[in-house]
Coordinates of C-alpha atoms and ligand atoms in Angstrom, one line a residue:
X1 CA 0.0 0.0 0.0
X2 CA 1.2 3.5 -0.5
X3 CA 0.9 5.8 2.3
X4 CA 1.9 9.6 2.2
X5 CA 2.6 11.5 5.6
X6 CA 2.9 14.7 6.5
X7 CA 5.1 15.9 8.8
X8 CA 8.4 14.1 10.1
X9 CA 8.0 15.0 13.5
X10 CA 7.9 12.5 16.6
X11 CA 4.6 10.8 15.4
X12 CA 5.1 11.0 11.4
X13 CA 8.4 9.2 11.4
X14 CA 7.6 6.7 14.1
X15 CA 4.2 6.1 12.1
X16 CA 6.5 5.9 9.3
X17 CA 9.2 3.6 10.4
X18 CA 6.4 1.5 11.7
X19 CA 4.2 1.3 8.3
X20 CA 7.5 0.5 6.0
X21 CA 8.0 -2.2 8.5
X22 CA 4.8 -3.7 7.3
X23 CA 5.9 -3.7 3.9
X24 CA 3.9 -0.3 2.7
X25 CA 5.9 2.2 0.3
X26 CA 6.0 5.8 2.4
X27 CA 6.3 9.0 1.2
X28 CA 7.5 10.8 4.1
X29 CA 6.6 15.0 3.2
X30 CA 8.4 18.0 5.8
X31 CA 8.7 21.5 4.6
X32 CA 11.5 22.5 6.9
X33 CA 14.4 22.1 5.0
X34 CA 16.8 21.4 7.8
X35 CA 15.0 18.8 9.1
X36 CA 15.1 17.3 5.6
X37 CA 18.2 18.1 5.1
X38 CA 18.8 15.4 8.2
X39 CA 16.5 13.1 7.4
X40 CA 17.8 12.5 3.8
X41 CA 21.2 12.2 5.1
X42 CA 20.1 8.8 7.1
X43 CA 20.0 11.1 10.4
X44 CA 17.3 11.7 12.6
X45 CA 16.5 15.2 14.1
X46 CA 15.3 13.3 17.4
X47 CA 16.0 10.7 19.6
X48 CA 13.7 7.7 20.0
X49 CA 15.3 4.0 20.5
X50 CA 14.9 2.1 17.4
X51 CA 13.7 4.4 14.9
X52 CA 17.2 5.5 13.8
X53 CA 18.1 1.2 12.6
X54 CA 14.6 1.5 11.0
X55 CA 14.3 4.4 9.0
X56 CA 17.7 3.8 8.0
X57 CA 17.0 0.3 6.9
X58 CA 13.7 1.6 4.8
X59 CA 15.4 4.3 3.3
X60 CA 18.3 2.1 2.0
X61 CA 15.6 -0.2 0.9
X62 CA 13.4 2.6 -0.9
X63 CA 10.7 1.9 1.0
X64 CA 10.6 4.8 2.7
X65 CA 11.9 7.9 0.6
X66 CA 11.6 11.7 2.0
X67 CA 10.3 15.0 0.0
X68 CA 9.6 18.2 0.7
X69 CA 6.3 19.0 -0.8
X70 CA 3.4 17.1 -1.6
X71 CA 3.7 16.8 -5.6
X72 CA 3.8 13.2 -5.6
X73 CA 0.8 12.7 -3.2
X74 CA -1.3 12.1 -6.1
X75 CA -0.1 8.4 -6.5
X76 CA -0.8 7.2 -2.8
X77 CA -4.2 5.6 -1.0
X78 CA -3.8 7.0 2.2
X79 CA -2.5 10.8 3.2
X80 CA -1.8 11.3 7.2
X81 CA -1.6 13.8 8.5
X82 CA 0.8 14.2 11.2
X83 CA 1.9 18.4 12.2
X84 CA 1.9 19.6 15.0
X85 CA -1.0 21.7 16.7
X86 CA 1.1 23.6 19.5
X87 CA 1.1 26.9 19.5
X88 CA 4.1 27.2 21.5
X89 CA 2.5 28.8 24.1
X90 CA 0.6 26.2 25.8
X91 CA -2.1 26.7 23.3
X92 CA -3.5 24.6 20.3
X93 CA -3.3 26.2 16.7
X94 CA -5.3 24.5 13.7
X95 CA -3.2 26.8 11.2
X96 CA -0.4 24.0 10.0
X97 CA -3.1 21.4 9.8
X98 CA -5.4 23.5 7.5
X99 CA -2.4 24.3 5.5
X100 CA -1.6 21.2 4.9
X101 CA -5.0 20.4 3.7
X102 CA -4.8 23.2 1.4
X103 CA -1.9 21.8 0.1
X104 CA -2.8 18.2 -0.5
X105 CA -6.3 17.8 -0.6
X106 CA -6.8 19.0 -3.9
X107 CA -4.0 17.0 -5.0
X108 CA -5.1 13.8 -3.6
X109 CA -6.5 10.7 -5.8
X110 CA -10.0 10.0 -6.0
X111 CA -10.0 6.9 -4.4
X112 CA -8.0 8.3 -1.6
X113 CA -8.1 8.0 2.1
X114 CA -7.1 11.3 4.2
X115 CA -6.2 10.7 7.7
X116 CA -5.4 13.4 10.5
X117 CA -3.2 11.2 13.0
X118 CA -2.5 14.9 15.1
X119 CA -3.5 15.4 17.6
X120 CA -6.6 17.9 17.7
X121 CA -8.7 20.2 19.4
X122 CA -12.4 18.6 19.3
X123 CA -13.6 22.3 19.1
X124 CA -12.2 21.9 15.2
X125 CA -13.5 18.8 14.4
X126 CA -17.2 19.8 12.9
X127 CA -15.1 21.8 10.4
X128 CA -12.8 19.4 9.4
X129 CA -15.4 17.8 6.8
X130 CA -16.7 20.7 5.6
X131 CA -13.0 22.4 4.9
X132 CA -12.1 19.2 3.0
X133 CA -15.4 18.8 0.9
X134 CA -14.9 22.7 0.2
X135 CA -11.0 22.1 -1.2
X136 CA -12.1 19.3 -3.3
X137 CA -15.3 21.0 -4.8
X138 CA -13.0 23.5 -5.6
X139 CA -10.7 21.5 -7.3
X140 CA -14.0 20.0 -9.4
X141 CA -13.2 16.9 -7.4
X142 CA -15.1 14.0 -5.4
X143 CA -15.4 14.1 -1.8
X144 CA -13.1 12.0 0.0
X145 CA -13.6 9.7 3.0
X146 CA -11.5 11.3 6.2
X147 CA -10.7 9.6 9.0
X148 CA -9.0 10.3 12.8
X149 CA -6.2 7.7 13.6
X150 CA -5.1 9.0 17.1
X151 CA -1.3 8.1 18.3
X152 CA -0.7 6.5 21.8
X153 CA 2.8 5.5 21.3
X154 CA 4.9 6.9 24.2
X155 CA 8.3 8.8 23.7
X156 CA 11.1 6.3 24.9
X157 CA 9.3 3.0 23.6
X158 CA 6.9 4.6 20.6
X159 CA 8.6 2.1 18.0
X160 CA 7.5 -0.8 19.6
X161 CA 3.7 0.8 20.8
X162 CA 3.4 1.9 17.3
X163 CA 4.7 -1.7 16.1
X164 CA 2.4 -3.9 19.1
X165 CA -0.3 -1.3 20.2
X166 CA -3.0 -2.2 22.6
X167 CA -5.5 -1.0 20.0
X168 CA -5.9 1.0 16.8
X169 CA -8.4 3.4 17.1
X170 CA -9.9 4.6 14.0
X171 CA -12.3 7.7 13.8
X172 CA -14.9 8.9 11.0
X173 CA -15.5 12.1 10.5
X174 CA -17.4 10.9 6.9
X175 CA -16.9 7.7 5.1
X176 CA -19.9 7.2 2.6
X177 CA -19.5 3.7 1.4
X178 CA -16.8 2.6 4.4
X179 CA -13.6 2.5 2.0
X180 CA -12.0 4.2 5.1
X181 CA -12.7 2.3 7.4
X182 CA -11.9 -0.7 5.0
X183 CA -8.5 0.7 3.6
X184 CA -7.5 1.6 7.2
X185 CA -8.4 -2.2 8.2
X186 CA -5.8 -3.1 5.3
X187 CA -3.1 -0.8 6.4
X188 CA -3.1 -1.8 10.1
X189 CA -3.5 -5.9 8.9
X190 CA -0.4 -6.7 10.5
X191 CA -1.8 -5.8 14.5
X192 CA -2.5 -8.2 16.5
X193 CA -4.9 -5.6 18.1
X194 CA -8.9 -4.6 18.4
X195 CA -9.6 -2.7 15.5
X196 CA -11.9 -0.1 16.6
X197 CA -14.0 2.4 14.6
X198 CA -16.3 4.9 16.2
X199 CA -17.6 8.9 15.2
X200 CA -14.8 11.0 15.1
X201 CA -15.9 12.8 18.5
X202 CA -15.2 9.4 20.2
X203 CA -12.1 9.2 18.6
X204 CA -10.5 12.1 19.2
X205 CA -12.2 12.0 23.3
X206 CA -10.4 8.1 23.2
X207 CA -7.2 9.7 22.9
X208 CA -8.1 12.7 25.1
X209 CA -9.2 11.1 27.6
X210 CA -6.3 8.3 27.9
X211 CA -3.8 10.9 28.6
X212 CA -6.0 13.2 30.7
X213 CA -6.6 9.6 33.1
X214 CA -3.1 9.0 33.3
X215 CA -2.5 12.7 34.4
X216 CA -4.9 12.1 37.0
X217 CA -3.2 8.8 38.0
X218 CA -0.4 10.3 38.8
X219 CA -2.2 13.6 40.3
X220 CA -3.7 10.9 42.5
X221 CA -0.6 9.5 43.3
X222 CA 1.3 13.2 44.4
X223 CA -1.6 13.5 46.7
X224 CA -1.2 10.4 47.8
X225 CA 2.4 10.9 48.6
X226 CA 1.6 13.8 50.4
X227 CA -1.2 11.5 52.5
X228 CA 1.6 8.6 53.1
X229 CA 4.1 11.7 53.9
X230 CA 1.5 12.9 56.7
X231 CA 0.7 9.9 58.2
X232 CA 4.5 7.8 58.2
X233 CA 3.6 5.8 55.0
X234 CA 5.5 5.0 52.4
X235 CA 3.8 5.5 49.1
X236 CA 5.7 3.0 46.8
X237 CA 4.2 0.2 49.2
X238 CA 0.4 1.7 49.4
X239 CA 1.0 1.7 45.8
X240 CA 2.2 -2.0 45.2
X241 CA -0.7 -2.8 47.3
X242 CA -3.6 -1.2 45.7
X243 CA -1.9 -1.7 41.9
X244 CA -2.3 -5.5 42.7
X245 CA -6.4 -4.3 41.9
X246 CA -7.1 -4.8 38.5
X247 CA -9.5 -2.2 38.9
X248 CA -6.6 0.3 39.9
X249 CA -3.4 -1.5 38.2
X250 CA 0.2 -0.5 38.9
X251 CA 0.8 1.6 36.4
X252 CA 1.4 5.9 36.3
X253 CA 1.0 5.9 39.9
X254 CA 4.7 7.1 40.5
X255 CA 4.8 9.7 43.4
X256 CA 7.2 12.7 42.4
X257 CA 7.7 16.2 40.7
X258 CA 5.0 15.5 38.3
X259 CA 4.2 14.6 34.6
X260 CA 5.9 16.9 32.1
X261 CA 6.5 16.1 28.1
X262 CA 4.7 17.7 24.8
X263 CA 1.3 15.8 25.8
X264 CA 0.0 15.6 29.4
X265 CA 0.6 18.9 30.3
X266 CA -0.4 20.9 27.7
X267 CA -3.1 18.6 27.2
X268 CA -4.8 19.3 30.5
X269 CA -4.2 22.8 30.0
X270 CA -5.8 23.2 27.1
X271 CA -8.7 20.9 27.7
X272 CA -9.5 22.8 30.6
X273 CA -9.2 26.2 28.7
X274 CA -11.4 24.7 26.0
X275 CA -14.0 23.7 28.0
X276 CA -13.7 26.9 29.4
X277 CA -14.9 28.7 26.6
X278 CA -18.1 26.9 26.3
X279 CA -18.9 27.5 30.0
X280 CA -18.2 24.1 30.7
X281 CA -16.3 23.6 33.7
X282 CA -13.5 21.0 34.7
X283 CA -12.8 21.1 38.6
X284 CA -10.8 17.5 38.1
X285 CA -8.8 18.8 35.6
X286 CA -8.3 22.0 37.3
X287 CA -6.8 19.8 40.5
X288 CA -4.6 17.4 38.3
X289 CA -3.2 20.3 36.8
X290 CA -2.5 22.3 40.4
X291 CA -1.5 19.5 41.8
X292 CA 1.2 19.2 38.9
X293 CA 2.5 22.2 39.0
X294 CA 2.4 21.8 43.4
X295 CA 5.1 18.9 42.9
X296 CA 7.8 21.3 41.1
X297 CA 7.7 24.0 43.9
X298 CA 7.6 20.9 46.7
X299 CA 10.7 19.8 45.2
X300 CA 12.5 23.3 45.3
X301 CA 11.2 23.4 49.1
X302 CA 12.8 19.9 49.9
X303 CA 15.8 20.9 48.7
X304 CA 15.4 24.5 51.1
X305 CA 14.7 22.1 53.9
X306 CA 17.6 20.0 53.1
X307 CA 19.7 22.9 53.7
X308 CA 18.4 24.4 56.5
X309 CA 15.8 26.8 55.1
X310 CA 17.5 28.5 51.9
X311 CA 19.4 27.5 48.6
X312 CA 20.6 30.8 48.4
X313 CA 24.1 30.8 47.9
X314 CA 23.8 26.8 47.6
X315 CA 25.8 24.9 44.9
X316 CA 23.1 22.1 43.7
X317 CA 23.7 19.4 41.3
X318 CA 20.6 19.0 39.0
X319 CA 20.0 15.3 37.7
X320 CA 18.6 15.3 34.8
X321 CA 17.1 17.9 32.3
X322 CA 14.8 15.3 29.9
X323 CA 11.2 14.9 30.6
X324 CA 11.7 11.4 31.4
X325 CA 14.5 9.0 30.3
X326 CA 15.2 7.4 27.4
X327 CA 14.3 10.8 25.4
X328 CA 16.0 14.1 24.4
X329 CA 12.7 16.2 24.9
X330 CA 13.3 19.1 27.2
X331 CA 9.7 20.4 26.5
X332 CA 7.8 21.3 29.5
X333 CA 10.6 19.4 31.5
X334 CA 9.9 19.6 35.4
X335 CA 14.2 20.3 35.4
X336 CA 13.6 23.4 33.0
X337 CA 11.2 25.0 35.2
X338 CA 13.1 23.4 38.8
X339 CA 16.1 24.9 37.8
X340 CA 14.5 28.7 36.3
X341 CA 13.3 28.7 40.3
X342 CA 16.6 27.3 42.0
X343 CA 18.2 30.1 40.2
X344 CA 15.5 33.1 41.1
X345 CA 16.3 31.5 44.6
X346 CA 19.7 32.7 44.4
X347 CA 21.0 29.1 44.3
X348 CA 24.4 27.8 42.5
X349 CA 23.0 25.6 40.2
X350 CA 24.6 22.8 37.9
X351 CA 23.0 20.6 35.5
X352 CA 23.5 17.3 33.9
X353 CA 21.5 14.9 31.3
X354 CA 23.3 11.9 29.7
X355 CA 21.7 13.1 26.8
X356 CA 24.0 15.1 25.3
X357 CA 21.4 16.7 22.7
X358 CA 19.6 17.9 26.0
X359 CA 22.4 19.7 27.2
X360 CA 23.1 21.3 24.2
X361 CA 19.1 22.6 24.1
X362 CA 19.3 23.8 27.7
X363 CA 22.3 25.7 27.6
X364 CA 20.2 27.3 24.9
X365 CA 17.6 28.0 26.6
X366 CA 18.5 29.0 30.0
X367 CA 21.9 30.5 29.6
X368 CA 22.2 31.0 33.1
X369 CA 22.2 27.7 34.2
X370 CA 25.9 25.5 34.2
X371 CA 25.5 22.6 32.5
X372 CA 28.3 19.8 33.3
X373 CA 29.6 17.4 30.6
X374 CA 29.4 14.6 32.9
X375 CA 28.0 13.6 36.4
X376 CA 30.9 13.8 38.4
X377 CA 31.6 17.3 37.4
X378 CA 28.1 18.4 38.5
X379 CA 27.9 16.4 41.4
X380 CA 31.4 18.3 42.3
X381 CA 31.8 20.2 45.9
X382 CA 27.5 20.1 45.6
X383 CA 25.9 21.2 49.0
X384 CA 22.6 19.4 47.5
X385 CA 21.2 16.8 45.4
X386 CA 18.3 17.0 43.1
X387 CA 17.6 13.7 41.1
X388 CA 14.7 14.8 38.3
X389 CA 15.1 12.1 36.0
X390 CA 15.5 9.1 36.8
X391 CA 17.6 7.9 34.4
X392 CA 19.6 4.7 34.2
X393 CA 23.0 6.2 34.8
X394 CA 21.4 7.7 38.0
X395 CA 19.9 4.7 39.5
X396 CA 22.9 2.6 39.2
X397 CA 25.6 5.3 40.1
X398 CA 28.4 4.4 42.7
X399 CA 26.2 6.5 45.3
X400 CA 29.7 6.2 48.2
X401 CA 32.2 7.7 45.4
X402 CA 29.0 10.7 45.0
X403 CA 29.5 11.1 48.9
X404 CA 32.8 11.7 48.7
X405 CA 33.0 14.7 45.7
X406 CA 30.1 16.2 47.4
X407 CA 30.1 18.8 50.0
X408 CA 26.9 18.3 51.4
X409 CA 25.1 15.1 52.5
X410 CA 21.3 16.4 51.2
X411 CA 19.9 14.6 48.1
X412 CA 16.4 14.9 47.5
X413 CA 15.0 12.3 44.7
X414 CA 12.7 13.8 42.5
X415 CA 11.1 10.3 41.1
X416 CA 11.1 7.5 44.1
X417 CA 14.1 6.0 42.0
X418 CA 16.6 5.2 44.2
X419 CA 17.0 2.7 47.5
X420 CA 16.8 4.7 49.8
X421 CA 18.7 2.2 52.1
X422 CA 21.4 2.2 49.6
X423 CA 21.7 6.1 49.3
X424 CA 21.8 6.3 53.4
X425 CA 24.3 3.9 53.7
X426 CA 26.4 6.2 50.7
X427 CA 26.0 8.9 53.8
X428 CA 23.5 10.9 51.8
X429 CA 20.6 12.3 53.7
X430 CA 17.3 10.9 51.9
X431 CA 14.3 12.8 51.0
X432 CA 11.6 11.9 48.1
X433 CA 8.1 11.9 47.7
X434 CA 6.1 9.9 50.1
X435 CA 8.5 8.0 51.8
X436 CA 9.1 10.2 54.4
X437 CA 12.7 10.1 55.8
X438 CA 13.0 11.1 59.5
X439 CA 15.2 14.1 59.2
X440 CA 13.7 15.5 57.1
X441 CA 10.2 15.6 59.0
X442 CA 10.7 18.4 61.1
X443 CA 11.1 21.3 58.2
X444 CA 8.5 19.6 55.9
X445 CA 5.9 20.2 58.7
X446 CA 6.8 23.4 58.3
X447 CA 6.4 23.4 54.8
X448 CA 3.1 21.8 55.1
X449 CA 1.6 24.5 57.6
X450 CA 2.9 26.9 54.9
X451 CA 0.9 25.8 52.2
X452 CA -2.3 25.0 54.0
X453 CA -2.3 28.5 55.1
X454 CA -1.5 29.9 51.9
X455 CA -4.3 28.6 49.4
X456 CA -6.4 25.9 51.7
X457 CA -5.5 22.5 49.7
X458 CA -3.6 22.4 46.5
X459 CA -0.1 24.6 47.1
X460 CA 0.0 28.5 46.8
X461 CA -0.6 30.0 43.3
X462 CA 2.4 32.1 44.1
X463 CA 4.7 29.5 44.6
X464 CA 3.1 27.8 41.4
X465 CA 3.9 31.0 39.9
X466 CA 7.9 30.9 40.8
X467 CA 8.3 27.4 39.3
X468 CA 6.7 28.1 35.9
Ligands
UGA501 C1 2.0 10.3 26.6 C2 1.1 9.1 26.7 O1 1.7 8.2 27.7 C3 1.1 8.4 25.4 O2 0.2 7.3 25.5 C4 0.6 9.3 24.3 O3 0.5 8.7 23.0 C5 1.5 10.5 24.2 O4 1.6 11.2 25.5 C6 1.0 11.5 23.2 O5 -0.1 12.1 23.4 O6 1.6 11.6 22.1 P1 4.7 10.8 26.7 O7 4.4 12.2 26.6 O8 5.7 10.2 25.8 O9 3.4 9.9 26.3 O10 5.1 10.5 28.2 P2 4.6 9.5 29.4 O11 5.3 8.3 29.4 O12 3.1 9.5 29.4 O13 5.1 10.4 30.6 C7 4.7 11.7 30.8 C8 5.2 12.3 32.1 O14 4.6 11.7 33.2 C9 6.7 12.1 32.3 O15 7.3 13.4 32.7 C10 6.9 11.1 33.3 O16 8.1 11.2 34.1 C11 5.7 11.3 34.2 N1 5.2 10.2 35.0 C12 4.8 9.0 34.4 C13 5.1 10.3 36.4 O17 5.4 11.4 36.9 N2 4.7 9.2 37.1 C14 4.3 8.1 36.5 O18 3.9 7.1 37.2 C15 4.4 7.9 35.1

């Protein structure tokens, strides 16, 4: 099958990868001529395990080939549409998608399939058909069937969710006489998945939804962590033990400085901001979101506690920059906005990533921040700690050798990653989310107090305000 897709971002060139894979010839369109640049060079302009072997396997192997405009759309059965809708501002923007329908909609063959696999605001959907039906009437052309195919392949492991999902979910926004629905059912033949198709206001809610439930899983588990922190528990254990309910499962119930990443936050955001506007209002979302944002300025406090009050004047090592590990993405990284508030605090503050893409970008972007080359320089005459991605290197560091370059003893874990048996017996002191460590109890009641008084539940507004 021939499948044309537009945009060689995250999703288009994991989606991609993943359709040459099955044996379909993809014509791979991006209009920014770096990027293309890259791409045709057998490079990739991000990081994801596995798609680098891929692409370049199907680009040696023609089956994949890269172009940078849509001129030769008008051979393939199915267009997908895959640019972004960020408006870089924490906003959606529709404008990119509707100019790339402008641009290959007329262009598309009649017995086409066109597929929007972005992810959209639902508030554009009832135009979608209408916009499409308008370019091809003006191009004195038949309608075309258009579809919603909505990613949930994860950053870090997307090749393989893309390759084995847990379902494909297919969305119709019109298909006449079901050749959507039926060419779609050929393109994903090789899943070993349900096959779902539904309205495309289920579809685009199905993918919706699935991320704003796992922001609220791990909402639910801050809280918690705050709960277990009041009362002597220790979270990881309450959470073993209610994961082992099928109802609840395990899974995105990690305690810590919160979900960050292109999707779940700006996802909430903007869901709640949407619904907003129709006078519809979203108290759950408005609390996952709070709560978010609560865990980043909770961290910065730890790390006061841990010395006494202040990080003025404080040299802290910052462990990792990423949004989570095995990725390069620094956007709306909890580090990013950890480290903006460490330095407003007066603090010392250096940086490291293993990723060394992500150090380049944050150097970038917060000039003020140092930014080691490796861990042992950062962790170098530190009076502090602060582990915010839990990447492998981390975990399995040689925690004793860390003791003995650092001046301090504080170390506050930002994910529940480490043992903290191992990290006490390094001579650190331990602090983390939930698993309250006895030293550290006394100023954390104080902390507590602090917030209570200041907004009632969530975490002050003002503090929220110092971390973004
Ligand atoms: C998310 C969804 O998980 C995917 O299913 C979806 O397809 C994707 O968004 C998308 O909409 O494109 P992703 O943004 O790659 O994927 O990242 P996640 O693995 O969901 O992690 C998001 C954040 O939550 C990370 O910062 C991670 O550290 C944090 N997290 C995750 C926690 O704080 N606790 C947990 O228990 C799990």
């Amino acid at each position: 099958m021939r499948v044309a897709i537009v945009g060689m971002g995250y999703v288009g060139l994991v989606t991609a990868a993943g359709l040459a894979e099955w044996g379909h010839e993809v014509l791979g369109i991006e209009a920014n001529p770096e990027r293309l640049d890259v791409l045709r060079d057998g490079r990739l302009p991000i990081h994801e395990p596995g798609l680098d072997g891929l692409i370049a396997r199907h680009l040696a192997g023609h089956r994949i080939i890269f172009a940078a405009d849509a001129r030769q759309i008008s051979s393939v059965e199915v267009a997908i549409v895959a640019v972004g809708t960020h408006d870089g501002n924490g906003g959606w923007q529709t404008d990119t998608i509707r100019r790339c329908l402008d641009d290959i909609v007329p262009r598309l063959a009649d017995d086409a399939v066109l597929v929007i696999r972005s992810t959209m605001p639902p508030e554009f959907l009832p135009s979608l058909a209408g916009l499409v039906d308008g370019l091809r009437a003006a191009a004195g052309r038949p309608p075309l069937p258009v579809m919603i195919n909505p990613e949930f392949t994860r950053e870090g492991t997307a090749v393989q969710d893309f390759l084995f999902p847990d379902r494909v979910v297919v969305g119709i926004v019109r298909d006449d006489f079901g050749a959507g629905a039926r060419t779609l059912g050929t393109m994903y033949r090789s899943v070993d998945a349900p096959f779902i198709t539904m309205p495309a206001p289920d579809a685009v809610l199905s993918k919706l939804g699935s991320n704003l439930f796992l922001a609220t899983k791990i909402s639910f588990a801050n809280e918690l962590a705050a709960l277990c922190d009041e009362y002597g528990a220790d979270v990881s254990a309450v959470v073993d033990a209610m994961g082992r309910d099928p109802r609840i499962g395990p899974s995105f119930l990690r305690a810590g400085v919160g979900f960050g990443g292109s999707c779940l936050p700006h996802q909430v955001t903007m869901t709640i901001h949407s619904a907003a506007q129709r006078s519809l209002d979203t108290p759950l979302l408005r609390a996952v979101d709070t709560i978010n944002h609560g865990q980043r300025t909770a961290f910065v406090d730890r790390l006061a506690a841990a010395l006494g009050g202040s990080v003025s004047g404080r040299r802290i090592a910052l462990l990792g920059l990423t949004f989570k590990p095995g990725t390069d993405d620094l956007r709306d990284a909890p580090a990013l906005s950890i480290a903006l508030s460490l330095l407003d605090r007066g603090a010392d503050v250096v940086a490291y990533d293993p990723m060394a893409t992500a150090r380049e970008a944050t150097r970038r972007i917060l000039p003020a921040l140092t930014v080691a080359d490796d861990v042992w320089s950062a962790l170098d005459a530190a009076d502090a700690i602060g582990l915010v991605t839990e990447w492998p290197e981390f975990v399995q560091l040689d925690w004793a050798r860390a003791r003995s370059v650092t001046r301090g003893a504080a170390l506050v874990d930002g994910r529940n990653a480490l043992d903290p048996s191992t990290i006490t017996a390094a001579g650190f002191r331990y602090s983390s989310f939930g698993r309250m460590s006895a030293p550290l109890r006394i100023p954390l009641e104080a902390e507590h107090s602090r917030r209570r008084v200041s907004d009632g539940r969530f975490g002050a507004p003002v503090l929220r305000t110092a971390v973004d």
